[in-house]
């Protein structure tokens, strides 16, 4: 007989079942909660990791763009240093602008992101450097485009590249901080994943399968993100290595000549400074300054590519003549330098002669043409008596010039008691003083009257404009002291530009006196007459002061006009068409061919003072003055006699028919502004009374 079901047991079972259900529900609830929490934690960690990685990746991209753009601007400037083609220079300049815009855009995006205080501090420091350096780079590019290669190169090497290196270093600092932040991010992600794993372990055996699957899923995500982070770290290391290589490359390019591979002028001077310090301790060293003779012939005949190849081949020849410990440098153009360490003059002379002999035996061949070149060398001994770098450079330059002046293809040792070298140094000092005078406006203008030999009320006084140099102490330097150096070292174009600009400026502000003045005569040098940009300069200036053109007379020497006949005729004709007058100065002192007067469209013929001064005591001089006047008059040109010092000469010139006289007997030169003031007061300070007709 079966037992009846015990209600209490049923109740207990039901209660147990309920408890089991409750426990199960609780367990399930806890499990679901834990699962949900675990899943939420993993999901949140994944989202944060993904967001962080994307943010780090974006930062890396912007920083990489900034670095690449900054680096490319430096490399473009280095390319411009060796570029001559104006179109290529313009293209390179546009590339610089594009890189600048890319740099700015990347930085703007980067600064708009969430950045730490440290990151913003680095970017702020970088921006401060960029604000200083970017204009320098733009200035360097403009100088290259304008053809000012020496100044551009000096600014590039001394300022722009060091400034750019500082900017790149700040970017490197940002990248290093970025790497550290990435490492910390990886650590936080690992901690989050470990926390999620612990939550899953609480489920125990009941949720073992789910936990295992979830853990595997979590590990999969972790590995994937770690691989992404490792890949990013690897790429960042690669970028860091590239930055190091770029820095090394820039450093090499800054200290070496791109064409020949020799050290650069800057590096050469740095090494001289090092040897100067060692020379103070008793060591002796010798410095060479070498100038390649006949290089211009090759360059002009065969082009710049041939000239570049010649420089490379000559560099190889010279390297075979020096020791491995010696430094060979290209200083610019066809100029080289050599540093012989631990060397006396006897050994240095052997090296110099070896270079001269090998260069003399060397033949340069280009497109079936063969050329011989030579080498002029200046050398100076550096010992404990040597003062400084500037003196060394001046001395070797003077010695090299003396070698060239003595016939080229030889060497010259600098000695302090050498008169020629001393004169050369004095001339070089004048070059520096002239450059300073132009920069600081230390030149002043004087004017000397040119008056008609027969003067009436309608006659006008003319003036020749003369230049003087006013020193800091107020002393006035006559042009004979500095114009020879200006001629020799090609400073006359700059001086003539200053004179023309100053005369037009003064006359423009005092136009009330122009009706009483015939013209102001301005002397032009041979260099200005043949300079391609000077004619355009005068045309542009006269376009601004068109009312003054008829008051300007340009004086050119007989020798300058004849040596550049075609250019002279073209320039004179163009300016005469604008109203400018021309005078041929010092006629009779140069080539003195009357045939040239038919070709030159001039207005005045200035008879050289060496004939005028002694014409009363030397019949030949008197005949020369008369002949020049007669021929000039037949050709329709008025004559001006120079060096007129007394009234007897004036009377004789008047009898001959000479139209104008000029000299200290007529009037001494006075400051131009003082002459203008006298004209305003209708005063004339001449010494000789010329004949007056009613």
CSV table of C-alpha atoms in Angstrom, one decimal, residues 76-96 141-142 144-147:
chain,number,residue,atom,x,y,z
A,76,UNK,CA,64.0,73.3,-50.2
A,77,UNK,CA,66.2,76.2,-48.9
A,78,UNK,CA,69.3,74.0,-49.2
A,79,UNK,CA,68.2,73.2,-52.8
A,80,UNK,CA,67.8,76.9,-53.5
A,81,UNK,CA,71.3,77.5,-52.2
A,82,UNK,CA,72.7,75.7,-55.3
A,83,UNK,CA,70.0,76.8,-57.7
A,84,UNK,CA,70.6,79.7,-60.3
A,85,UNK,CA,67.5,79.3,-62.5
A,86,UNK,CA,64.9,82.0,-61.5
A,87,UNK,CA,62.0,79.8,-62.6
A,88,UNK,CA,63.2,76.9,-60.5
A,89,UNK,CA,63.8,79.2,-57.6
A,90,UNK,CA,60.2,80.5,-57.9
A,91,UNK,CA,58.9,76.9,-58.0
A,92,UNK,CA,60.9,76.1,-54.9
A,93,UNK,CA,59.5,79.2,-53.2
A,94,UNK,CA,56.0,78.1,-54.0
A,95,UNK,CA,56.7,74.6,-52.5
A,96,UNK,CA,57.9,76.3,-49.4
A,141,UNK,CA,64.2,82.4,-50.0
A,142,UNK,CA,63.6,86.0,-51.1
A,144,UNK,CA,68.0,83.6,-53.2
A,145,UNK,CA,65.4,84.7,-55.7
A,146,UNK,CA,66.9,88.2,-55.7
A,147,UNK,CA,70.4,86.7,-56.4
